[in-house]
PDB file of C-alpha atoms in Angstrom:
ATOM      1  CA  UNK A  15     109.270  88.247 111.387  1.00 90.00           C
ATOM      2  CA  UNK A  16     110.083  85.674 108.679  1.00 93.00           C
ATOM      3  CA  UNK A  17     106.816  86.470 106.895  1.00 93.00           C
ATOM      4  CA  UNK A  18     107.694  90.175 106.754  1.00 93.00           C
ATOM      5  CA  UNK A  19     111.218  89.396 105.549  1.00 95.00           C
ATOM      6  CA  UNK A  20     109.656  87.191 102.885  1.00 94.00           C
ATOM      7  CA  UNK A  21     107.321  90.005 101.830  1.00 95.00           C
ATOM      8  CA  UNK A  22     110.049  92.628 101.438  1.00 94.00           C
ATOM      9  CA  UNK A  23     112.427  90.273  99.584  1.00 94.00           C
ATOM     10  CA  UNK A  24     110.124  88.263  97.325  1.00 94.00           C
ATOM     11  CA  UNK A  25     109.627  90.934  94.652  1.00 91.00           C
ATOM     12  CA  UNK A  26     113.349  91.072  93.891  1.00 91.00           C
ATOM     13  CA  UNK A  27     114.706  87.595  94.559  1.00 92.00           C
ATOM     14  CA  UNK A  28     114.293  84.258  92.794  1.00 90.00           C
ATOM     15  CA  UNK A  29     116.181  81.056  93.541  1.00 91.00           C
ATOM     16  CA  UNK A  30     117.452  78.951  90.650  1.00 88.00           C
ATOM     17  CA  UNK A  31     117.572  75.434  92.008  1.00 83.00           C
ATOM     18  CA  UNK A  32     118.581  73.657  88.820  1.00 83.00           C
ATOM     19  CA  UNK A  33     118.055  74.064  85.109  1.00 81.00           C
ATOM     20  CA  UNK A  34     114.823  75.928  84.530  1.00 81.00           C
ATOM     21  CA  UNK A  35     113.524  75.333  88.046  1.00 84.00           C
ATOM     22  CA  UNK A  36     113.289  78.867  89.414  1.00 85.00           C
ATOM     23  CA  UNK A  37     111.274  79.548  92.549  1.00 86.00           C
ATOM     24  CA  UNK A  38     110.230  82.578  94.603  1.00 89.00           C
ATOM     25  CA  UNK A  39     111.392  82.994  98.192  1.00 92.00           C
ATOM     26  CA  UNK A  40     107.872  83.522  99.539  1.00 93.00           C
ATOM     27  CA  UNK A  41     107.054  81.931 102.899  1.00 94.00           C
ATOM     28  CA  UNK A  42     103.656  80.958 104.260  1.00 94.00           C
ATOM     29  CA  UNK A  43     103.098  80.822 108.002  1.00 93.00           C
ATOM     30  CA  UNK A  44     100.090  79.825 110.057  1.00 91.00           C
ATOM     31  CA  UNK A  45     100.557  80.908 113.667  1.00 90.00           C
ATOM     32  CA  UNK A  46      98.116  79.355 116.131  1.00 89.00           C
ATOM     33  CA  UNK A  47      97.726  81.441 119.272  1.00 83.00           C
ATOM     34  CA  UNK A  48      95.038  81.899 121.851  1.00 78.00           C
ATOM     35  CA  UNK A  49      93.290  85.096 122.873  1.00 77.00           C
ATOM     36  CA  UNK A  50      95.359  87.657 124.775  1.00 76.00           C
ATOM     37  CA  UNK A  51      98.724  86.641 123.311  1.00 75.00           C
ATOM     38  CA  UNK A  52      99.280  90.080 121.731  1.00 80.00           C
ATOM     39  CA  UNK A  53      98.902  89.015 118.127  1.00 79.00           C
ATOM     40  CA  UNK A  54      97.736  92.477 117.075  1.00 84.00           C
ATOM     41  CA  UNK A  55     100.613  94.244 118.838  1.00 87.00           C
ATOM     42  CA  UNK A  56     103.220  91.989 117.250  1.00 86.00           C
ATOM     43  CA  UNK A  57     101.819  92.228 113.728  1.00 87.00           C
ATOM     44  CA  UNK A  58     101.445  96.006 113.971  1.00 90.00           C
ATOM     45  CA  UNK A  59     105.067  96.432 115.051  1.00 92.00           C
ATOM     46  CA  UNK A  60     106.401  94.067 112.404  1.00 90.00           C
ATOM     47  CA  UNK A  61     104.492  95.825 109.614  1.00 93.00           C
ATOM     48  CA  UNK A  62     105.241  99.392 110.745  1.00 94.00           C
ATOM     49  CA  UNK A  63     108.115  99.861 108.291  1.00 94.00           C
ATOM     50  CA  UNK A  64     106.098  98.302 105.462  1.00 95.00           C
ATOM     51  CA  UNK A  65     103.200 100.679 106.136  1.00 94.00           C
ATOM     52  CA  UNK A  66     105.605 103.642 106.169  1.00 95.00           C
ATOM     53  CA  UNK A  67     107.024 102.486 102.832  1.00 95.00           C
ATOM     54  CA  UNK A  68     103.531 102.206 101.346  1.00 95.00           C
ATOM     55  CA  UNK A  69     102.698 105.754 102.458  1.00 94.00           C
ATOM     56  CA  UNK A  70     105.851 107.022 100.787  1.00 94.00           C
ATOM     57  CA  UNK A  71     105.207 105.032  97.628  1.00 95.00           C
ATOM     58  CA  UNK A  72     101.620 106.282  97.396  1.00 94.00           C
ATOM     59  CA  UNK A  73     102.964 109.811  96.896  1.00 94.00           C
ATOM     60  CA  UNK A  74     105.494 108.595  94.326  1.00 95.00           C
ATOM     61  CA  UNK A  75     102.791 106.686  92.460  1.00 96.00           C
ATOM     62  CA  UNK A  76     100.484 109.709  92.343  1.00 96.00           C
ATOM     63  CA  UNK A  77     103.236 111.780  90.712  1.00 96.00           C
ATOM     64  CA  UNK A  78     103.893 108.975  88.231  1.00 96.00           C
ATOM     65  CA  UNK A  79     100.160 108.763  87.519  1.00 96.00           C
ATOM     66  CA  UNK A  80      99.965 112.515  86.844  1.00 96.00           C
ATOM     67  CA  UNK A  81     102.922 112.247  84.441  1.00 97.00           C
ATOM     68  CA  UNK A  82     101.274 109.272  82.750  1.00 96.00           C
ATOM     69  CA  UNK A  83      98.059 111.242  82.215  1.00 97.00           C
ATOM     70  CA  UNK A  84     100.002 114.079  80.576  1.00 97.00           C
ATOM     71  CA  UNK A  85     102.040 111.695  78.409  1.00 96.00           C
ATOM     72  CA  UNK A  86      98.911 109.806  77.364  1.00 96.00           C
ATOM     73  CA  UNK A  87      97.143 113.030  76.387  1.00 96.00           C
ATOM     74  CA  UNK A  88     100.099 114.056  74.219  1.00 96.00           C
ATOM     75  CA  UNK A  89     100.318 110.554  72.724  1.00 95.00           C
ATOM     76  CA  UNK A  90      96.612 110.521  71.799  1.00 95.00           C
ATOM     77  CA  UNK A  91      96.925 113.929  70.122  1.00 95.00           C
ATOM     78  CA  UNK A  92      99.920 112.810  68.095  1.00 94.00           C
ATOM     79  CA  UNK A  93      98.231 109.528  67.163  1.00 94.00           C
ATOM     80  CA  UNK A  94      95.049 111.311  66.085  1.00 95.00           C
ATOM     81  CA  UNK A  95      97.094 113.796  64.050  1.00 94.00           C
ATOM     82  CA  UNK A  96      98.662 110.969  62.062  1.00 93.00           C
ATOM     83  CA  UNK A  97      95.269 109.286  61.593  1.00 93.00           C
ATOM     84  CA  UNK A  98      93.799 112.554  60.298  1.00 94.00           C
ATOM     85  CA  UNK A  99      96.714 112.916  57.902  1.00 93.00           C
ATOM     86  CA  UNK A 100      96.185 109.366  56.620  1.00 93.00           C
ATOM     87  CA  UNK A 101      92.474 110.014  56.007  1.00 93.00           C
ATOM     88  CA  UNK A 102      93.149 113.241  54.111  1.00 93.00           C
ATOM     89  CA  UNK A 103      95.937 111.791  51.994  1.00 91.00           C
ATOM     90  CA  UNK A 104      93.903 108.656  51.244  1.00 92.00           C
ATOM     91  CA  UNK A 105      90.922 110.757  50.153  1.00 91.00           C
ATOM     92  CA  UNK A 106      93.222 112.697  47.838  1.00 89.00           C
ATOM     93  CA  UNK A 107      94.896 109.589  46.454  1.00 89.00           C
ATOM     94  CA  UNK A 108      98.280 110.499  47.931  1.00 90.00           C
ATOM     95  CA  UNK A 109     100.583 107.668  49.121  1.00 89.00           C
ATOM     96  CA  UNK A 110     100.601 107.146  52.888  1.00 90.00           C
ATOM     97  CA  UNK A 111     103.676 104.948  53.318  1.00 91.00           C
ATOM     98  CA  UNK A 112     105.463 107.470  55.548  1.00 91.00           C
ATOM     99  CA  UNK A 113     102.358 108.011  57.670  1.00 90.00           C
ATOM    100  CA  UNK A 114     101.904 104.251  58.142  1.00 92.00           C
ATOM    101  CA  UNK A 115     105.506 104.002  59.317  1.00 93.00           C
ATOM    102  CA  UNK A 116     105.000 106.877  61.734  1.00 93.00           C
ATOM    103  CA  UNK A 117     101.780 105.266  63.024  1.00 93.00           C
ATOM    104  CA  UNK A 118     103.605 101.997  63.741  1.00 93.00           C
ATOM    105  CA  UNK A 119     106.378 103.881  65.522  1.00 93.00           C
ATOM    106  CA  UNK A 120     104.046 105.869  67.735  1.00 93.00           C
ATOM    107  CA  UNK A 121     101.928 102.790  68.481  1.00 93.00           C
ATOM    108  CA  UNK A 122     105.009 101.113  69.945  1.00 93.00           C
ATOM    109  CA  UNK A 123     105.620 104.143  72.157  1.00 93.00           C
ATOM    110  CA  UNK A 124     102.199 104.232  73.829  1.00 94.00           C
ATOM    111  CA  UNK A 125     102.723 105.251  77.483  1.00 95.00           C
ATOM    112  CA  UNK A 126     102.287 102.477  80.013  1.00 93.00           C
ATOM    113  CA  UNK A 127     100.227 103.100  83.104  1.00 93.00           C
ATOM    114  CA  UNK A 128     102.403 102.901  86.224  1.00 95.00           C
ATOM    115  CA  UNK A 129     101.699 100.150  88.722  1.00 94.00           C
ATOM    116  CA  UNK A 130     101.436 100.827  92.449  1.00 94.00           C
ATOM    117  CA  UNK A 131     102.522  98.683  95.355  1.00 93.00           C
ATOM    118  CA  UNK A 132      99.793  96.872  97.235  1.00 93.00           C
ATOM    119  CA  UNK A 133     101.756  94.780  99.645  1.00 94.00           C
ATOM    120  CA  UNK A 134      99.165  93.782 102.236  1.00 92.00           C
ATOM    121  CA  UNK A 135      95.758  92.197 101.681  1.00 89.00           C
ATOM    122  CA  UNK A 136      93.438  90.969 104.396  1.00 81.00           C
ATOM    123  CA  UNK A 137      89.866  90.454 103.247  1.00 77.00           C
ATOM    124  CA  UNK A 138      90.018  89.620  99.550  1.00 81.00           C
ATOM    125  CA  UNK A 139      88.386  87.225  97.125  1.00 83.00           C
ATOM    126  CA  UNK A 140      90.571  85.116  94.818  1.00 85.00           C
ATOM    127  CA  UNK A 141      89.496  87.434  91.994  1.00 85.00           C
ATOM    128  CA  UNK A 142      90.646  90.471  93.984  1.00 86.00           C
ATOM    129  CA  UNK A 143      93.986  88.811  94.751  1.00 88.00           C
ATOM    130  CA  UNK A 144      94.477  88.045  91.067  1.00 88.00           C
ATOM    131  CA  UNK A 145      93.467  91.577  90.074  1.00 87.00           C
ATOM    132  CA  UNK A 146      95.990  92.961  92.552  1.00 89.00           C
ATOM    133  CA  UNK A 147      98.778  90.830  91.089  1.00 89.00           C
ATOM    134  CA  UNK A 148      97.806  91.900  87.545  1.00 88.00           C
ATOM    135  CA  UNK A 149      97.121  95.611  88.060  1.00 89.00           C
ATOM    136  CA  UNK A 150      99.685  96.362  90.759  1.00 92.00           C
ATOM    137  CA  UNK A 151     103.303  95.310  91.058  1.00 92.00           C
ATOM    138  CA  UNK A 152     103.247  91.525  91.268  1.00 90.00           C
ATOM    139  CA  UNK A 153     104.192  91.155  94.921  1.00 93.00           C
ATOM    140  CA  UNK A 154     101.702  91.088  97.783  1.00 93.00           C
ATOM    141  CA  UNK A 155     100.740  89.229 100.938  1.00 93.00           C
ATOM    142  CA  UNK A 156      97.877  87.934 103.008  1.00 91.00           C
ATOM    143  CA  UNK A 157      98.768  88.995 106.545  1.00 90.00           C
ATOM    144  CA  UNK A 158      96.344  89.314 109.415  1.00 87.00           C
ATOM    145  CA  UNK A 159      96.359  89.161 113.197  1.00 86.00           C
ATOM    146  CA  UNK A 160      92.787  87.834 113.102  1.00 85.00           C
ATOM    147  CA  UNK A 161      92.591  84.599 111.144  1.00 83.00           C
ATOM    148  CA  UNK A 162      88.825  84.872 110.902  1.00 81.00           C
ATOM    149  CA  UNK A 163      89.218  87.883 108.601  1.00 80.00           C
ATOM    150  CA  UNK A 164      90.745  85.578 106.000  1.00 82.00           C
ATOM    151  CA  UNK A 165      89.077  82.273 106.886  1.00 81.00           C
ATOM    152  CA  UNK A 166      85.592  83.820 106.872  1.00 78.00           C
ATOM    153  CA  UNK A 167      86.177  85.627 103.599  1.00 77.00           C
ATOM    154  CA  UNK A 168      86.729  83.888 100.269  1.00 78.00           C
ATOM    155  CA  UNK A 169      90.463  84.627 100.190  1.00 78.00           C
ATOM    156  CA  UNK A 170      91.469  80.969 100.554  1.00 79.00           C
ATOM    157  CA  UNK A 171      88.631  79.447  98.551  1.00 77.00           C
ATOM    158  CA  UNK A 172      90.730  78.844  95.428  1.00 81.00           C
ATOM    159  CA  UNK A 173      93.480  76.482  96.570  1.00 81.00           C
ATOM    160  CA  UNK A 174      94.709  75.946  93.015  1.00 82.00           C
ATOM    161  CA  UNK A 175      95.314  79.612  92.245  1.00 84.00           C
ATOM    162  CA  UNK A 176      97.122  80.249  95.514  1.00 85.00           C
ATOM    163  CA  UNK A 177      99.263  77.147  95.047  1.00 84.00           C
ATOM    164  CA  UNK A 178     100.319  78.414  91.611  1.00 85.00           C
ATOM    165  CA  UNK A 179     101.178  81.792  93.139  1.00 85.00           C
ATOM    166  CA  UNK A 180     103.262  80.014  95.789  1.00 86.00           C
ATOM    167  CA  UNK A 181     105.214  78.355  92.967  1.00 85.00           C
ATOM    168  CA  UNK A 182     105.647  81.685  91.181  1.00 85.00           C
ATOM    169  CA  UNK A 183     103.715  80.432  88.147  1.00 86.00           C
ATOM    170  CA  UNK A 184     102.002  82.957  85.880  1.00 87.00           C
ATOM    171  CA  UNK A 185      98.348  83.597  86.688  1.00 87.00           C
ATOM    172  CA  UNK A 186      95.842  84.519  83.967  1.00 83.00           C
ATOM    173  CA  UNK A 187      92.501  86.279  84.199  1.00 75.00           C
ATOM    174  CA  UNK A 188      89.766  86.216  81.561  1.00 74.00           C
ATOM    175  CA  UNK A 189      86.806  88.563  82.069  1.00 67.00           C
ATOM    176  CA  UNK A 190      84.240  90.058  79.718  1.00 58.00           C
ATOM    177  CA  UNK A 191      84.988  93.614  80.776  1.00 65.00           C
ATOM    178  CA  UNK A 192      88.779  93.542  81.067  1.00 66.00           C
ATOM    179  CA  UNK A 193      89.644  90.806  78.596  1.00 70.00           C
ATOM    180  CA  UNK A 194      92.813  88.804  79.170  1.00 80.00           C
ATOM    181  CA  UNK A 195      95.304  89.786  81.846  1.00 81.00           C
ATOM    182  CA  UNK A 196      98.333  87.946  83.194  1.00 86.00           C
ATOM    183  CA  UNK A 197     100.315  88.283  86.396  1.00 88.00           C
ATOM    184  CA  UNK A 198     103.841  87.261  85.397  1.00 88.00           C
ATOM    185  CA  UNK A 199     105.883  85.429  88.049  1.00 88.00           C
ATOM    186  CA  UNK A 200     103.821  86.744  90.976  1.00 90.00           C
ATOM    187  CA  UNK A 201     104.939  86.536  94.587  1.00 92.00           C
ATOM    188  CA  UNK A 202     102.677  86.174  97.604  1.00 92.00           C
ATOM    189  CA  UNK A 203     103.589  85.716 101.253  1.00 93.00           C
ATOM    190  CA  UNK A 204     101.065  84.548 103.830  1.00 92.00           C
ATOM    191  CA  UNK A 205     101.040  85.170 107.559  1.00 92.00           C
ATOM    192  CA  UNK A 206      97.874  84.202 109.417  1.00 90.00           C
ATOM    193  CA  UNK A 207      97.607  84.525 113.193  1.00 89.00           C
ATOM    194  CA  UNK A 208      94.635  82.509 114.309  1.00 88.00           C
ATOM    195  CA  UNK A 209      92.991  80.929 117.310  1.00 86.00           C
ATOM    196  CA  UNK A 210      92.846  77.138 117.140  1.00 87.00           C
ATOM    197  CA  UNK A 211      89.037  77.081 117.115  1.00 87.00           C
ATOM    198  CA  UNK A 212      88.842  79.520 114.192  1.00 85.00           C
ATOM    199  CA  UNK A 213      91.231  77.386 112.146  1.00 85.00           C
ATOM    200  CA  UNK A 214      89.297  74.222 112.984  1.00 85.00           C
ATOM    201  CA  UNK A 215      86.053  75.834 111.805  1.00 85.00           C
ATOM    202  CA  UNK A 216      87.696  76.802 108.507  1.00 83.00           C
ATOM    203  CA  UNK A 217      89.067  73.307 107.894  1.00 82.00           C
ATOM    204  CA  UNK A 218      85.773  71.623 108.718  1.00 82.00           C
ATOM    205  CA  UNK A 219      84.821  69.889 105.492  1.00 74.00           C
ATOM    206  CA  UNK A 220      87.840  71.314 103.609  1.00 78.00           C
ATOM    207  CA  UNK A 221      90.791  69.625 105.268  1.00 76.00           C
ATOM    208  CA  UNK A 222      90.906  66.626 102.918  1.00 81.00           C
ATOM    209  CA  UNK A 223      91.043  68.717  99.755  1.00 79.00           C
ATOM    210  CA  UNK A 224      93.428  71.203 101.369  1.00 78.00           C
ATOM    211  CA  UNK A 225      95.817  68.346 102.137  1.00 79.00           C
ATOM    212  CA  UNK A 226      95.301  66.510  98.841  1.00 78.00           C
ATOM    213  CA  UNK A 227      96.017  69.656  96.822  1.00 75.00           C
ATOM    214  CA  UNK A 228      99.201  70.299  98.778  1.00 79.00           C
ATOM    215  CA  UNK A 229      97.814  73.579 100.045  1.00 79.00           C
ATOM    216  CA  UNK A 230      98.427  72.871 103.740  1.00 82.00           C
ATOM    217  CA  UNK A 231     101.868  71.428 102.967  1.00 86.00           C
ATOM    218  CA  UNK A 232     102.992  74.886 101.854  1.00 90.00           C
ATOM    219  CA  UNK A 233     102.572  76.359 105.337  1.00 90.00           C
ATOM    220  CA  UNK A 234     104.940  76.463 108.250  1.00 91.00           C
ATOM    221  CA  UNK A 235     102.629  75.882 111.205  1.00 89.00           C
ATOM    222  CA  UNK A 236     103.641  77.394 114.512  1.00 88.00           C
ATOM    223  CA  UNK A 237     101.740  76.861 117.746  1.00 83.00           C
TER     224      UNK A 237
END
């Protein structure tokens, strides 16, 4: 329940502890339970309202995306019209000061693509988590009723990145195709329900670095 409360609050709330020390309210929980303890039932019930919200927001986002496409088409036409005017006037030796001013003005008004909510991740690589925080609204979570789904994927393979997200620090991505992208003040909650044996298998060979990096210290562990 605390993980879900964390998820729905973290995108809107920051805590100013002192001076410039501002932190998110995100909580990380690791719940150790055996088989047959109704992990799936509990998680499904707790996330029901979140899933309903996401369904509603998907429709809202699609409308916003349609409006963005129309606005972008109009913007490109206007931009091209000014460019064409600049080329013609330049070829004729006519001053283009007004056109340059108009071009600067319209450049500053380029429509911005809307960002959707993606509040729940389960199987995701660190790159996918970062892409979600950059391309979607910067609030998400790793929540699963089967710890193996996360432990056996690469979701937790980058302790450093996740620790920065826990602190609310900006995360940057540099790729050849997409260039530079930054997730500003991201928020990520974590709720992992896992059997003890599955957790032990994940920590085998990683526990020392997980502890040394402070990664495990960020979790509330319930068993």
